[in-house]
């Protein structure tokens, strides 16, 4: 191998002592993404050590035709900006240029914000909240074995040898000819055909409702939904919205969620006739934008997909809760959100939002899987992300109280953290009792998970327990206790079904169901049940089933009447929630269809007229009168509730 020799170019050749800044890298170092010193010596140190040929890559600087930005902006039409200052009474839309009018120069593509606002946007002002784009690979990928350069913000350690180096799981995507792809455009419409652009416009996917109504809906989103699932930074979102830089896909998704908490006047001000129409149209617009690959920012896409998972379609709708949860989990894991933030970014704000997004997905997935009786898509063994902590929400707490979207309260922080812990226990319970082929749980296993649940209960802050017993608690305290009592039912329900209520498990299950119906009554009286989340449906339905079983088990008329009253309260609660969150009526129909004859008579009343009644189930056919000494007024109320829920 020939000896190394100094290069003839650069300051070193001119006799100066100043070391030249490396403006070139050899092909080998560029491919390995390592630092190259080819400007000081040729061959470089890496190629000399590897015994490979050191070939300097030619610079592309100044070797392509540039198009002035002013010329691009003058040729493109300026669409209406998304701004909260828009006056009410008009519809906001985006005018998109057709594909033939968009420049084909991929060196300087316009981003989505420039198309929306008509002004260029720097990377720090765009929709992205992340560091430069990266690719995530787990430890099984051999690429993680290759040592890389020290990442920004990390100090090299001379004592660290190769086997002791911390694994690098996130790899930056460098802007090089080798890594560039003709399809890797920023978040814009240049990759859309003219037909696709026109289709999105015709379907209203690029149309926003009246901005005055939008602001009220967004405020409802941050007031009632965001504390439960803090996937956004409200201060950052407020800044982007004011600067007309908010993602259209994310906006449509947020309006879809916020519409569930709005009254009829607000829905009408946005141009919709009722909440059902508003949610359906907003969901459809967001779905079209997603399938058109509109959004290219990965975190924004994950946030939007998570919100779409709250769409509950019809029985034949493939894109239901589980569909969207599967998509968002796949995208989130491919982005490395399930792994420790020490592998991801040295930016604290980016690490915080990544944790908040992942744990929100985790809670939603655990609740959905337990509710539907389907396998969990997230395995705890695959995740090492740090637990959600108060520090992850500190920017929310310190946000100014005068913000248009409010600020995070201490009870919001307590709710988010404790719900994550409860979701982890929920996963243990499902694995213990309901995994296929799982042997019957031993008393020790049952005691261990029950002790974990009780430790969670004892660790709740005082403000989360205050007022639950006397009916004056906050919405967040009620929601935590609904989930807690539902988990108690799941833990002990096997023993409850096998044995009588004199058994301790039977008493625990009945007490938990009673507590759920009592909380539902208190929230109905306060008018706050509408602000509960979708998972409260699962708690109420579980309590309804337990009370229904108790009606048959009770020997005394008074005890049966009390159980009926509790079942009635659960039905009333489900009816109220259905006004805002769509309930799976198929499950309710099956529940009513296969009731025991005597219980069906008590729940349907003297004038039972359910059109879908199964003659073999004990439900009453039209015009049929039940037997027995049933309180007709009480049963009639139950019947009207059931009929109202099924319409």
XYZ file of C-alpha atoms in Angstrom:
647
model
C 0.000 0.000 0.000
C 1.521 3.368 -0.946
C 2.215 5.765 1.880
C -0.242 8.527 2.592
C 0.570 11.897 1.124
C -0.907 15.312 1.736
C -3.377 16.525 -0.804
C -2.468 19.316 -3.158
C -5.633 21.258 -2.500
C -6.826 23.238 0.473
C -5.079 25.564 2.877
C -2.558 22.964 3.913
C -0.939 23.153 0.482
C -0.587 26.904 0.632
C 1.635 26.748 3.680
C -0.857 28.050 6.224
C -1.298 26.321 9.568
C -5.103 26.592 9.521
C -6.799 23.222 9.032
C -9.282 23.245 6.180
C -12.936 22.559 6.811
C -13.864 19.246 5.197
C -15.937 20.067 2.140
C -15.638 16.623 0.572
C -15.975 13.022 1.683
C -14.848 9.902 -0.080
C -17.404 7.464 -1.440
C -16.695 4.840 1.252
C -17.075 7.227 4.204
C -20.169 8.778 2.690
C -21.793 5.356 2.345
C -20.896 4.457 5.954
C -21.992 7.892 7.270
C -18.706 8.415 9.114
C -16.433 11.423 9.367
C -13.889 11.646 6.550
C -10.509 13.420 6.602
C -9.775 13.097 2.901
C -9.113 16.858 2.783
C -6.075 16.367 5.041
C -4.690 13.124 3.656
C -5.296 10.819 0.724
C -6.243 8.033 1.218
C -8.300 8.941 4.276
C -7.779 7.193 7.602
C -10.878 5.025 7.261
C -10.030 3.760 3.774
C -6.422 3.141 4.778
C -7.533 1.080 7.777
C -10.035 -0.869 5.689
C -7.683 -1.333 2.765
C -10.196 0.030 0.279
C -9.857 2.498 -2.574
C -10.377 6.106 -1.509
C -12.413 7.873 -4.186
C -13.503 11.461 -3.614
C -17.101 12.227 -4.522
C -17.536 15.177 -6.906
C -19.315 18.158 -5.438
C -22.701 19.013 -6.932
C -22.559 22.555 -5.637
C -23.363 25.018 -8.405
C -23.866 22.299 -11.032
C -27.631 22.540 -11.524
C -29.943 25.262 -12.743
C -31.572 27.197 -9.944
C -35.058 28.678 -10.116
C -35.522 31.853 -8.197
C -38.038 31.548 -5.355
C -39.619 34.853 -6.343
C -40.336 33.438 -9.777
C -41.954 30.344 -8.255
C -44.098 32.437 -5.923
C -45.197 34.799 -8.685
C -46.251 31.927 -10.959
C -48.208 30.051 -8.276
C -51.667 31.234 -7.173
C -51.903 32.368 -3.584
C -54.623 30.378 -1.796
C -56.553 31.461 1.230
C -54.540 31.094 4.417
C -55.639 29.137 7.439
C -55.744 31.739 10.147
C -57.814 32.161 13.308
C -58.348 35.782 12.367
C -60.727 34.879 9.528
C -64.162 36.311 10.114
C -67.187 34.076 10.479
C -69.785 33.400 7.814
C -67.461 32.071 5.116
C -65.841 28.806 4.176
C -62.074 28.491 4.051
C -60.614 26.510 1.175
C -57.292 25.923 -0.527
C -56.822 26.535 -4.218
C -54.330 23.995 -5.511
C -52.436 24.335 -8.781
C -52.794 21.404 -11.122
C -49.839 19.123 -11.632
C -48.968 20.562 -15.049
C -48.400 24.004 -13.546
C -46.072 22.771 -10.814
C -42.381 22.895 -11.537
C -40.759 19.523 -11.987
C -37.441 20.635 -10.550
C -36.981 18.360 -7.558
C -34.083 20.393 -6.247
C -36.383 23.085 -4.855
C -39.872 21.658 -4.272
C -42.347 23.847 -2.455
C -43.538 22.529 0.864
C -47.123 22.309 2.038
C -46.923 25.470 4.128
C -45.729 27.510 1.152
C -48.663 26.277 -0.879
C -51.101 27.177 1.898
C -49.732 30.544 2.912
C -48.140 31.673 -0.351
C -44.868 32.378 1.466
C -41.771 30.235 1.813
C -41.311 28.509 5.132
C -38.013 27.618 6.685
C -37.587 24.123 8.129
C -37.912 25.440 11.667
C -41.231 27.034 10.806
C -42.804 24.043 9.099
C -45.215 21.487 10.430
C -42.461 19.234 11.654
C -41.725 19.115 15.356
C -38.852 16.706 14.955
C -35.155 16.808 14.260
C -33.948 16.055 10.716
C -35.510 12.925 9.238
C -34.217 9.603 10.511
C -34.758 5.913 9.910
C -35.270 3.504 12.820
C -33.796 0.004 12.899
C -33.939 -2.392 15.853
C -31.012 -4.345 17.262
C -31.677 -7.364 15.021
C -30.658 -5.255 12.024
C -26.884 -5.634 11.469
C -26.601 -1.938 10.619
C -26.790 -1.193 14.354
C -23.472 -3.025 14.826
C -21.559 -0.522 12.708
C -20.044 2.292 14.792
C -21.045 5.735 13.669
C -19.917 9.242 14.404
C -20.823 10.844 17.715
C -24.282 12.360 17.453
C -24.927 16.009 18.107
C -25.207 16.806 21.789
C -23.215 13.725 22.919
C -19.699 13.790 24.261
C -17.274 11.153 22.978
C -15.610 8.935 25.537
C -12.090 7.734 24.922
C -12.679 4.791 27.276
C -15.556 3.436 25.208
C -14.462 0.615 22.973
C -16.540 -0.713 20.104
C -18.444 -3.446 22.019
C -19.285 -0.992 24.796
C -20.674 1.749 22.583
C -24.358 2.534 22.959
C -26.373 1.121 20.109
C -27.484 3.609 17.482
C -31.050 2.840 16.409
C -31.946 6.086 14.625
C -29.999 6.858 11.464
C -30.199 10.297 9.835
C -31.290 10.493 6.221
C -28.575 12.534 4.525
C -29.270 14.601 1.435
C -26.940 12.759 -0.917
C -27.402 11.515 -4.485
C -27.177 7.923 -3.241
C -29.995 8.320 -0.672
C -32.216 10.654 -2.675
C -35.370 9.215 -4.182
C -37.610 10.666 -6.809
C -40.521 10.098 -4.439
C -38.961 11.714 -1.346
C -40.656 15.092 -1.484
C -41.527 17.294 1.471
C -45.103 17.591 2.684
C -46.643 19.044 -0.459
C -48.822 18.148 -3.426
C -46.122 17.770 -6.063
C -46.459 14.002 -5.911
C -50.205 14.206 -6.620
C -51.628 13.974 -10.096
C -53.951 16.635 -11.426
C -56.863 14.226 -11.087
C -55.987 13.486 -7.451
C -55.719 17.192 -6.653
C -59.087 17.909 -8.228
C -60.612 14.930 -6.437
C -59.440 16.186 -3.035
C -60.879 19.603 -3.812
C -64.184 18.235 -5.080
C -64.585 16.033 -1.993
C -63.894 18.965 0.332
C -60.769 17.416 1.833
C -58.986 20.765 1.484
C -61.904 22.764 2.835
C -62.215 23.901 6.428
C -65.443 25.039 8.076
C -66.000 28.589 9.235
C -62.956 29.545 11.280
C -64.988 31.021 14.130
C -66.700 27.668 14.579
C -63.382 25.898 14.139
C -61.851 27.815 17.021
C -64.678 26.800 19.363
C -64.285 23.191 18.276
C -60.520 23.273 18.764
C -61.005 24.781 22.208
C -63.389 21.927 23.050
C -60.732 19.493 21.829
C -58.091 20.897 24.167
C -60.530 21.204 27.071
C -61.966 17.671 27.100
C -59.890 15.380 24.889
C -56.319 16.622 25.133
C -55.976 16.039 28.918
C -56.707 12.344 28.333
C -54.436 11.924 25.314
C -51.799 14.726 25.261
C -50.390 13.957 21.826
C -49.964 17.635 20.919
C -48.069 20.571 22.323
C -50.838 23.128 22.671
C -48.434 26.087 22.681
C -46.671 24.885 19.538
C -49.964 24.138 17.804
C -51.306 27.570 18.714
C -48.197 29.175 17.226
C -48.506 27.224 13.987
C -52.204 27.951 13.672
C -51.598 31.670 14.126
C -48.859 31.524 11.483
C -51.087 29.553 9.071
C -48.717 26.588 9.255
C -50.969 23.912 10.758
C -51.308 20.629 8.896
C -54.575 20.230 7.021
C -54.760 16.531 7.871
C -54.221 17.207 11.560
C -56.770 20.026 11.567
C -59.465 17.839 10.017
C -58.757 15.113 12.581
C -58.871 17.523 15.514
C -62.171 18.976 14.313
C -63.531 15.435 13.978
C -62.716 14.768 17.636
C -63.739 18.196 18.914
C -67.166 17.949 17.270
C -68.084 15.254 19.813
C -67.921 17.855 22.599
C -69.733 20.711 20.844
C -73.351 21.748 21.205
C -75.763 22.038 18.297
C -75.198 25.784 17.903
C -71.469 25.283 17.405
C -72.078 22.442 14.952
C -74.444 24.652 12.951
C -71.943 27.508 12.895
C -69.457 25.203 11.170
C -71.975 24.516 8.417
C -73.207 21.088 9.524
C -76.763 20.108 10.368
C -75.973 17.792 13.294
C -72.976 16.267 15.132
C -73.260 12.958 13.279
C -72.939 14.698 9.913
C -70.058 16.834 11.153
C -68.058 13.873 12.430
C -68.755 11.793 9.337
C -67.710 14.504 6.864
C -64.646 15.579 8.841
C -63.543 11.966 9.198
C -64.021 11.370 5.474
C -61.944 14.436 4.585
C -59.126 13.317 6.858
C -59.268 9.781 5.483
C -58.986 11.060 1.908
C -55.966 13.193 2.792
C -54.284 10.220 4.441
C -54.844 7.880 1.508
C -53.583 10.579 -0.862
C -50.282 10.662 1.101
C -50.776 14.347 1.764
C -48.872 14.516 5.049
C -45.155 13.756 4.954
C -44.150 14.809 8.452
C -43.977 11.540 10.367
C -44.990 12.758 13.826
C -47.872 14.791 12.423
C -49.022 11.717 10.521
C -48.901 9.588 13.687
C -50.883 12.184 15.621
C -53.521 12.293 12.888
C -53.804 8.513 12.615
C -54.269 8.237 16.359
C -57.209 10.634 16.225
C -58.742 8.663 13.360
C -58.808 5.584 15.615
C -61.776 7.146 17.415
C -63.957 6.591 14.375
C -66.375 3.735 14.989
C -67.751 2.641 11.651
C -70.679 0.408 10.916
C -70.686 -3.403 11.153
C -69.417 -3.739 7.568
C -66.892 -0.894 7.758
C -63.366 -2.287 7.493
C -61.742 0.983 8.557
C -62.873 0.823 12.170
C -61.151 1.360 15.504
C -58.862 -1.631 15.155
C -57.919 -0.750 11.586
C -56.690 2.733 12.455
C -55.014 1.543 15.650
C -53.122 -1.061 13.651
C -51.961 1.567 11.174
C -50.833 4.073 13.789
C -49.043 1.412 15.847
C -47.171 0.228 12.762
C -46.105 3.742 11.778
C -45.179 4.640 15.366
C -43.042 1.532 15.819
C -41.322 2.061 12.469
C -40.448 5.524 13.764
C -39.059 4.052 17.004
C -41.563 5.596 19.408
C -41.718 2.346 21.385
C -38.013 2.505 22.210
C -36.187 4.518 24.816
C -35.806 8.186 23.985
C -32.061 7.913 24.633
C -31.844 6.174 21.250
C -33.846 8.830 19.455
C -32.979 12.463 19.975
C -30.953 14.741 22.179
C -33.709 17.362 21.920
C -35.683 17.249 25.217
C -38.859 18.703 23.720
C -38.844 16.126 20.939
C -38.288 13.309 23.434
C -41.208 14.520 25.559
C -43.698 14.645 22.707
C -42.588 11.218 21.475
C -43.285 9.702 24.896
C -46.653 11.396 25.159
C -47.707 10.139 21.746
C -46.577 6.574 22.422
C -48.230 6.249 25.814
C -51.458 7.692 24.414
C -51.398 4.995 21.735
C -50.629 2.395 24.398
C -53.582 3.379 26.598
C -55.971 3.513 23.656
C -54.833 0.136 22.342
C -55.136 -1.594 25.722
C -58.621 -0.199 26.271
C -59.772 -1.166 22.787
C -58.347 -4.689 22.929
C -59.943 -5.400 26.312
C -63.273 -3.938 25.232
C -63.507 -5.933 21.990
C -61.870 -9.088 23.318
C -59.179 -8.991 20.631
C -55.407 -9.543 20.907
C -53.202 -6.684 21.986
C -50.988 -5.369 19.221
C -48.373 -3.961 21.600
C -46.151 -6.304 23.583
C -44.561 -4.915 26.714
C -41.463 -7.019 26.051
C -40.873 -5.088 22.823
C -40.937 -1.666 24.490
C -38.382 0.053 26.684
C -39.638 3.626 26.445
C -39.465 5.445 29.750
C -42.675 5.790 31.806
C -44.668 8.961 31.400
C -43.536 11.492 34.001
C -44.599 14.906 35.220
C -41.616 16.433 33.426
C -43.034 15.232 30.101
C -46.019 17.527 30.626
C -44.223 20.459 32.214
C -44.528 22.612 29.097
C -48.284 22.110 29.283
C -48.410 23.190 32.929
C -46.257 26.273 32.369
C -48.192 27.443 29.317
C -49.780 30.863 29.805
C -53.279 30.860 31.268
C -54.333 33.434 28.699
C -53.668 31.048 25.819
C -56.604 30.622 23.457
C -56.489 26.865 24.068
C -56.096 27.014 27.837
C -53.411 25.374 29.914
C -52.810 22.044 31.587
C -54.032 21.677 35.162
C -52.407 19.437 37.810
C -55.404 17.087 37.675
C -54.794 16.643 33.945
C -51.220 15.557 34.623
C -52.341 13.162 37.353
C -54.984 11.662 35.102
C -52.630 11.039 32.164
C -49.897 9.436 34.269
C -52.224 7.261 36.358
C -54.208 6.098 33.333
C -50.973 4.870 31.741
C -50.178 2.880 34.881
C -53.698 1.463 34.931
C -53.426 0.443 31.272
C -50.298 -1.553 32.082
C -52.198 -3.453 34.788
C -55.055 -3.973 32.337
C -52.651 -5.701 29.962
C -51.532 -8.039 32.743
C -55.140 -8.940 33.571
C -55.994 -9.704 29.947
C -52.897 -11.900 29.573
C -53.696 -13.695 32.829
C -57.356 -14.481 32.207
C -58.109 -14.255 28.504
C -55.052 -15.372 26.508
C -55.835 -18.412 24.303
C -54.683 -21.672 25.858
C -53.967 -19.956 29.156
C -54.356 -22.192 32.193
C -56.637 -21.129 34.999
C -55.030 -18.462 37.127
C -53.692 -19.538 40.481
C -54.668 -17.748 43.699
C -51.134 -16.363 43.862
C -51.372 -14.856 40.377
C -54.771 -13.401 41.155
C -53.499 -11.918 44.392
C -50.454 -10.412 42.681
C -52.442 -8.527 40.057
C -55.056 -7.512 42.623
C -52.318 -6.187 44.906
C -50.901 -4.186 42.003
C -54.323 -2.656 41.388
C -54.789 -1.790 45.044
C -51.308 -0.264 45.179
C -52.303 1.890 42.212
C -55.462 2.945 44.038
C -53.569 3.839 47.208
C -51.034 5.824 45.197
C -53.648 8.110 43.656
C -53.232 11.765 44.596
C -55.801 13.080 47.024
C -57.420 15.325 44.430
C -58.205 12.272 42.280
C -60.143 10.699 45.180
C -61.770 13.849 46.480
C -65.501 14.020 45.873
C -65.930 10.555 44.361
C -67.916 9.295 47.335
C -70.185 12.323 47.721
C -70.711 12.999 44.008
C -68.661 16.197 43.690
C -65.530 14.883 41.964
C -64.075 16.223 38.728
C -64.545 14.493 35.401
C -60.973 13.202 35.537
C -61.416 11.666 38.976
C -64.621 9.963 37.871
C -63.000 8.561 34.723
C -60.111 7.076 36.688
C -62.487 5.403 39.143
C -64.677 4.074 36.321
C -61.621 2.408 34.780
C -60.451 1.157 38.183
C -63.769 -0.532 39.007
C -64.004 -2.025 35.531
C -60.603 -3.592 36.105
C -61.797 -5.038 39.422
C -64.659 -6.695 37.548
C -62.253 -8.182 35.000
C -59.977 -9.583 37.701
C -62.678 -11.319 39.735
C -65.469 -12.047 37.276
C -64.445 -15.684 36.663
C -64.902 -16.515 40.326
C -68.051 -14.393 40.457
C -69.705 -16.485 37.743
C -68.634 -19.796 39.272
C -69.643 -19.050 42.855
C -72.331 -17.151 44.701
C -72.091 -13.607 45.960
C -71.175 -14.732 49.450
C -67.714 -15.438 48.048
C -65.266 -12.564 48.378
C -64.802 -12.321 44.599
C -68.555 -12.097 44.126
C -68.792 -9.293 46.640
C -65.918 -7.420 44.977
C -67.522 -7.667 41.529
C -70.961 -6.529 42.708
C -69.414 -3.674 44.694
C -67.408 -2.543 41.646
C -70.480 -2.662 39.383
C -72.474 -0.752 41.984
C -69.777 1.902 42.146
C -69.831 2.282 38.362
C -73.597 2.791 38.301
C -73.285 5.293 41.158
C -70.619 7.277 39.292
C -72.817 7.236 36.186
C -75.694 8.616 38.245
C -73.524 11.394 39.677
C -72.154 12.350 36.256
C -75.651 12.328 34.764
C -76.819 14.644 37.538
C -73.866 16.988 36.921
C -74.264 16.838 33.134
C -70.638 15.753 32.727
C -71.099 12.218 31.409
C -71.005 13.618 27.865
C -67.413 14.695 28.479
C -66.325 11.182 29.404
C -64.161 9.274 26.971
C -65.207 6.364 24.789
C -63.767 3.799 27.204
C -66.420 4.747 29.770
C -68.864 2.816 27.550
C -66.963 -0.373 28.384
C -67.221 0.261 32.119
C -70.956 0.945 31.976
C -71.665 -2.107 29.835
C -69.641 -4.355 32.170
C -71.612 -3.059 35.149
C -74.877 -3.586 33.244
C -73.991 -7.244 32.668
C -73.148 -7.783 36.343
C -76.403 -6.174 37.497
C -78.337 -8.317 35.022
C -76.802 -11.470 36.475
C -77.569 -10.193 39.971
C -81.262 -9.796 39.091
C -81.501 -13.553 38.651
C -79.334 -14.371 41.664
C -81.259 -12.200 44.126
C -83.812 -14.095 46.178
C -85.718 -11.165 47.631
C -87.910 -8.750 45.698
C -86.232 -5.719 47.240
C -82.762 -6.930 46.245
C -83.937 -7.622 42.701
C -85.554 -4.202 42.480
C -82.297 -2.551 43.574
C -80.364 -4.492 40.924
C -82.918 -3.388 38.323
C -82.483 0.240 39.359
C -78.725 -0.067 38.954
C -79.129 -1.674 35.533
C -81.483 1.134 34.564
C -78.870 3.706 35.546
C -76.282 2.002 33.343
C -78.716 2.020 30.413
C -79.442 5.702 30.949
C -75.713 6.391 31.008
C -75.180 4.500 27.759
C -78.033 6.426 26.178
C -76.435 9.735 27.173
C -72.988 8.755 25.905
C -74.427 7.615 22.594
C -75.398 11.193 21.821
C -71.710 12.026 21.539
C -69.834 8.745 20.996
C -71.225 6.046 18.764
C -71.914 2.841 20.711
C -71.541 -0.616 19.224
C -75.246 -1.420 19.020
C -74.488 -4.910 17.747
C -73.101 -5.836 21.149
C -76.120 -4.340 22.893
C -78.483 -6.192 20.560
C -76.752 -9.487 21.244
C -76.864 -8.788 24.965
C -80.616 -8.188 24.835
C -81.224 -11.073 22.442
C -79.757 -13.793 24.612
C -81.106 -12.724 27.969
C -82.810 -15.247 30.188
C -86.609 -15.137 29.831
C -87.288 -13.867 33.333
C -84.590 -11.185 33.140
C -85.788 -10.107 29.697
C -89.287 -9.645 31.072
C -88.012 -7.441 33.847
C -85.873 -5.311 31.524
C -88.426 -4.966 28.731
C -91.543 -4.227 30.724
C -95.222 -4.639 30.131
C -95.218 -3.057 26.650
C -92.105 -4.620 25.197
C -91.958 -4.190 21.420
C -88.436 -4.884 20.191
C -88.643 -5.628 16.485
C -85.474 -7.722 16.419
C -86.583 -10.038 19.172
C -85.540 -13.642 18.816
C -88.433 -15.974 19.674
C -85.984 -18.378 21.250
C -84.336 -15.808 23.476
C -87.097 -14.757 25.805
C -87.543 -11.271 24.325
C -91.110 -10.119 23.827
C -92.664 -10.052 20.376
C -94.833 -7.087 19.360
C -98.072 -7.094 21.289
C -97.011 -9.886 23.624
C -97.609 -9.305 27.337
C -95.159 -10.657 29.890
C -96.185 -12.526 32.960
C -95.215 -11.858 36.540
C -95.683 -9.035 38.967
C -93.459 -6.413 37.311
C -93.484 -2.730 38.100
C -94.894 -1.430 34.803
C -93.681 2.139 35.298
C -90.149 1.039 36.101
C -90.036 -1.494 33.285
C -91.492 1.016 30.857
C -88.632 3.402 31.550
C -86.134 0.645 30.810
C -87.953 -0.211 27.601
C -87.963 3.388 26.390
C -84.245 3.685 27.104
C -83.445 0.534 25.144
C -85.583 1.623 22.204
C -84.010 5.091 22.204
C -80.518 3.595 22.113
C -81.365 1.367 19.171
C -82.911 4.055 16.979
